[in-house]
Tab-separated table of N, CA and C in Angstrom:
chain	number	residue	atom	x	y	z
A	323	MET	N	1.137	-1.347	0.056
A	323	MET	CA	0.251	-0.169	-0.247
A	323	MET	C	0.677	1.259	0.236
A	324	PRO	N	0.798	2.229	-1.244
A	324	PRO	CA	1.581	3.138	-1.290
A	324	PRO	C	1.407	4.675	0.171
A	325	THR	N	2.164	4.497	0.743
A	325	THR	CA	2.201	5.804	1.437
A	325	THR	C	1.481	7.386	1.380
A	326	ALA	N	0.908	8.046	1.955
A	326	ALA	CA	0.031	9.437	1.134
A	326	ALA	C	1.075	10.345	1.258
A	327	ARG	N	1.440	10.798	0.934
A	327	ARG	CA	2.575	12.463	0.683
A	327	ARG	C	1.527	13.258	1.409
A	328	ARG	N	2.484	13.823	2.361
A	328	ARG	CA	1.855	15.296	2.449
A	328	ARG	C	1.540	16.183	1.391
A	329	ARG	N	1.370	17.734	1.589
A	329	ARG	CA	0.618	18.248	0.917
A	329	ARG	C	2.267	19.233	0.838
A	330	GLY	N	2.595	19.309	-0.361
A	330	GLY	CA	4.309	19.800	-0.931
A	330	GLY	C	4.792	18.938	-0.336
A	331	ASP	N	4.821	17.812	0.244
A	331	ASP	CA	6.202	16.915	-0.236
A	331	ASP	C	6.184	16.885	-1.078
A	332	THR	N	7.853	16.435	-1.025
A	332	THR	CA	8.348	16.355	-2.193
A	332	THR	C	9.594	15.563	-2.152
A	333	PRO	N	10.067	14.415	-2.840
A	333	PRO	CA	11.393	13.716	-2.359
A	333	PRO	C	12.798	14.463	-2.954
A	334	PRO	N	13.334	13.743	-1.955
A	334	PRO	CA	15.263	14.368	-1.526
A	334	PRO	C	15.401	14.164	-3.408
A	335	PRO	N	16.265	15.117	-3.963
A	335	PRO	CA	16.770	15.029	-5.493
A	335	PRO	C	18.036	13.877	-5.530
A	336	ARG	N	18.239	12.896	-5.965
A	336	ARG	CA	18.047	11.468	-6.441
A	336	ARG	C	19.676	11.458	-7.263
A	337	THR	N	19.775	12.145	-8.158
A	337	THR	CA	21.044	12.319	-9.527
A	337	THR	C	21.490	13.843	-9.404
A	338	ALA	N	21.952	14.135	-10.031
A	338	ALA	CA	23.210	15.270	-10.634
A	338	ALA	C	23.896	15.165	-11.738
A	339	ASN	N	24.283	16.379	-12.484
A	339	ASN	CA	25.813	16.577	-12.883
A	339	ASN	C	27.231	15.742	-12.218
A	340	SER	N	26.982	16.635	-10.655
A	340	SER	CA	27.884	16.476	-10.134
A	340	SER	C	27.927	15.843	-8.367
A	341	GLU	N	28.441	15.743	-7.660
A	341	GLU	CA	28.505	15.658	-6.305
A	341	GLU	C	28.401	17.110	-5.837
A	342	ALA	N	28.428	17.936	-6.102
A	342	ALA	CA	28.024	19.645	-5.509
A	342	ALA	C	26.756	19.666	-6.186
A	343	ASP	N	27.134	19.300	-7.182
A	343	ASP	CA	25.331	19.542	-7.228
A	343	ASP	C	23.985	18.717	-6.814
A	344	VAL	N	24.690	17.451	-6.829
A	344	VAL	CA	23.491	17.167	-5.815
A	344	VAL	C	23.803	17.002	-4.506
A	345	LEU	N	24.724	17.626	-3.448
A	345	LEU	CA	24.672	18.172	-2.206
A	345	LEU	C	23.563	19.748	-1.864
A	346	ARG	N	23.888	20.640	-3.595
A	346	ARG	CA	23.254	21.888	-3.403
A	346	ARG	C	21.874	21.113	-3.743
A	347	GLY	N	21.490	20.367	-4.467
A	347	GLY	CA	20.152	20.350	-4.338
A	347	GLY	C	19.410	19.234	-3.214
A	348	PHE	N	20.159	18.789	-2.457
A	348	PHE	CA	19.861	18.339	-1.443
A	348	PHE	C	19.844	19.547	0.268
A	349	LEU	N	20.589	20.683	-0.228
A	349	LEU	CA	20.369	21.691	0.650
A	349	LEU	C	19.388	22.572	0.760
A	350	ASP	N	19.248	23.045	-0.701
A	350	ASP	CA	17.218	23.661	-1.576
A	350	ASP	C	16.819	22.425	-0.506
A	351	TYR	N	16.422	21.331	-0.830
A	351	TYR	CA	15.087	20.167	-0.637
A	351	TYR	C	15.266	20.696	0.545
A	352	LEU	N	15.868	20.754	1.397
A	352	LEU	CA	15.777	20.637	3.128
A	352	LEU	C	15.393	21.837	3.369
A	353	ARG	N	15.923	23.519	2.617
A	353	ARG	CA	15.360	24.049	3.492
A	353	ARG	C	13.876	24.683	2.542
A	354	VAL	N	14.067	24.212	1.725
A	354	VAL	CA	12.116	23.980	1.263
A	354	VAL	C	11.448	23.587	2.163
A	355	SER	N	12.079	22.359	3.046
A	355	SER	CA	11.194	21.592	3.558
A	355	SER	C	10.735	21.690	4.455
A	356	VAL	N	11.859	22.549	5.316
A	356	VAL	CA	11.727	22.857	6.841
A	356	VAL	C	11.019	24.588	6.305
A	357	ALA	N	10.850	25.521	5.397
A	357	ALA	CA	10.219	26.617	5.351
A	357	ALA	C	8.588	26.260	4.948
A	358	ALA	N	8.143	25.081	4.199
A	358	ALA	CA	6.698	24.604	4.595
A	358	ALA	C	6.339	24.100	5.331
A	359	LYS	N	7.243	23.505	6.567
A	359	LYS	CA	6.916	23.203	7.747
A	359	LYS	C	6.354	24.916	8.790
A	360	VAL	N	7.395	25.029	8.396
A	360	VAL	CA	6.709	26.208	9.115
A	360	VAL	C	5.958	27.763	9.181
A	361	GLU	N	6.052	27.700	7.769
A	361	GLU	CA	5.519	28.403	7.183
A	361	GLU	C	3.277	28.762	7.434
A	362	GLY	N	3.340	29.777	7.402
A	362	GLY	CA	2.241	30.292	7.983
A	362	GLY	C	1.878	29.582	9.389
A	363	ALA	N	2.428	29.153	10.413
A	363	ALA	CA	2.236	28.695	11.595
A	363	ALA	C	2.170	29.909	12.424
A	364	PRO	N	1.347	30.244	13.608
A	364	PRO	CA	1.169	31.505	14.016
A	364	PRO	C	2.502	31.260	15.117
A	365	GLU	N	2.238	32.155	15.235
A	365	GLU	CA	3.336	32.940	16.012
A	365	GLU	C	3.902	32.290	17.526
A	366	PRO	N	2.428	32.552	18.360
A	366	PRO	CA	2.376	31.312	19.428
A	366	PRO	C	2.631	29.599	19.283
A	367	GLN	N	2.036	29.107	18.600
A	367	GLN	CA	2.678	27.968	17.996
A	367	GLN	C	3.777	27.795	17.341
A	368	ALA	N	4.163	28.380	16.977
A	368	ALA	CA	6.307	28.291	16.631
A	368	ALA	C	6.834	28.689	18.093
A	369	ARG	N	6.808	29.236	18.735
A	369	ARG	CA	7.350	29.631	19.801
A	369	ARG	C	6.919	28.548	21.441
A	370	MET	N	5.973	27.613	21.166
A	370	MET	CA	5.494	26.633	21.979
A	370	MET	C	5.949	25.095	21.180
A	371	SER	N	6.516	24.419	22.501
A	371	SER	CA	7.016	23.043	22.098
A	371	SER	C	5.737	22.655	21.650
A	372	ALA	N	5.929	21.343	21.193
A	372	ALA	CA	5.111	20.079	21.004
A	372	ALA	C	5.179	18.955	21.687
A	373	VAL	N	6.790	18.893	21.554
A	373	VAL	CA	7.622	17.410	22.003
A	373	VAL	C	7.934	17.477	22.722
A	374	SER	N	8.075	16.553	24.128
A	374	SER	CA	8.941	16.313	25.046
A	374	SER	C	10.669	17.006	25.243
A	375	SER	N	10.963	16.939	24.609
A	375	SER	CA	12.881	17.103	24.004
A	375	SER	C	12.601	19.325	24.548
A	376	GLY	N	10.961	19.500	23.799
A	376	GLY	CA	11.377	21.234	24.198
A	376	GLY	C	11.822	22.406	22.679
A	377	THR	N	11.589	20.958	21.813
A	377	THR	CA	12.453	21.623	20.468
A	377	THR	C	10.753	22.282	20.055
A	378	THR	N	10.890	23.591	19.837
A	378	THR	CA	10.511	24.154	18.842
A	378	THR	C	10.275	24.708	17.447
A	379	LEU	N	9.187	24.985	17.064
A	379	LEU	CA	9.676	25.519	15.589
A	379	LEU	C	10.482	26.822	15.020
A	380	LEU	N	10.564	27.706	15.599
A	380	LEU	CA	11.307	28.926	15.993
A	380	LEU	C	12.997	28.230	16.205
A	381	GLY	N	13.074	27.454	17.231
A	381	GLY	CA	14.184	27.141	17.953
A	381	GLY	C	15.166	26.548	16.556
A	382	LEU	N	14.254	25.381	15.945
A	382	LEU	CA	14.732	24.644	15.208
A	382	LEU	C	15.235	25.808	14.021
A	383	LEU	N	14.684	26.354	13.484
A	383	LEU	CA	14.252	27.019	12.299
A	383	LEU	C	16.600	28.303	12.933
A	384	SER	N	16.093	28.074	13.893
A	384	SER	CA	16.801	29.305	14.574
A	384	SER	C	18.264	28.075	14.439
A	385	HIS	N	18.176	27.335	15.062
A	385	HIS	CA	19.724	26.391	15.226
A	385	HIS	C	19.825	25.994	13.492
A	386	LEU	N	19.112	25.350	12.659
A	386	LEU	CA	19.629	25.384	11.225
A	386	LEU	C	20.024	26.437	10.390
A	387	THR	N	19.858	27.729	10.826
A	387	THR	CA	20.329	28.370	10.424
A	387	THR	C	22.054	28.595	10.838
A	388	ALA	N	22.220	28.501	11.881
A	388	ALA	CA	23.674	29.075	12.329
A	388	ALA	C	24.045	27.685	12.298
A	389	VAL	N	24.297	26.885	11.825
A	389	VAL	CA	24.348	25.635	11.313
A	389	VAL	C	25.266	25.854	10.171
A	390	GLU	N	23.999	26.234	9.585
A	390	GLU	CA	24.171	26.490	7.886
A	390	GLU	C	25.918	28.049	7.825
A	391	SER	N	25.766	29.020	8.573
A	391	SER	CA	25.960	29.896	8.761
A	391	SER	C	27.301	29.451	9.552
A	392	ALA	N	27.512	28.386	9.971
A	392	ALA	CA	29.086	28.009	10.684
A	392	ALA	C	29.269	26.865	9.229
A	393	MET	N	28.690	26.803	8.571
A	393	MET	CA	29.435	25.939	7.590
A	393	MET	C	29.605	26.161	6.506
A	394	PHE	N	28.927	26.813	6.271
A	394	PHE	CA	29.281	27.300	4.770
A	394	PHE	C	30.225	28.687	4.065
A	395	THR	N	30.201	29.231	6.088
A	395	THR	CA	30.455	30.994	5.517
A	395	THR	C	31.807	30.853	6.145
A	396	GLY	N	31.931	29.285	7.718
A	396	GLY	CA	33.221	29.822	8.534
A	396	GLY	C	32.903	30.453	9.271
A	397	GLU	N	31.343	31.563	9.251
A	397	GLU	CA	31.106	32.120	11.076
A	397	GLU	C	31.757	31.058	12.288
A	398	GLN	N	32.305	32.190	13.043
A	398	GLN	CA	32.623	31.238	14.114
A	398	GLN	C	31.698	31.359	15.777
A	399	VAL	N	31.864	29.908	15.285
A	399	VAL	CA	30.161	29.715	16.822
A	399	VAL	C	31.222	29.817	18.134
A	400	THR	N	30.768	30.879	19.148
A	400	THR	CA	31.198	30.847	20.540
A	400	THR	C	29.914	30.122	21.221
A	401	ASP	N	29.147	30.277	20.905
A	401	ASP	CA	28.379	29.401	22.213
A	401	ASP	C	27.246	28.030	21.336
A	402	TRP	N	27.346	27.234	21.359
A	402	TRP	CA	26.653	26.345	20.760
A	402	TRP	C	25.507	26.052	21.466
A	403	GLN	N	25.445	26.240	22.994
A	403	GLN	CA	23.993	26.436	23.564
A	403	GLN	C	22.567	26.633	23.403
A	404	ALA	N	23.749	28.276	22.859
A	404	ALA	CA	22.384	29.353	22.441
A	404	ALA	C	21.569	28.781	20.799
């Protein structure tokens, strides 16, 4: 039985001309996927945790932005906890 996809979900890229193209495509896929999950969420919901770990949509988005900045721009992270 095929699994139903959520509205807006697309599969990750599988192939490209080069490894760099695959990596860029996958990064773009992840950005769009996270943005689709956060888009339209009311601010109180984005700041409220719905899971036992305490993770929030806003916290996850901030974390991903910081990781991407550190990985691709060389920005120095001084406080990984924050």
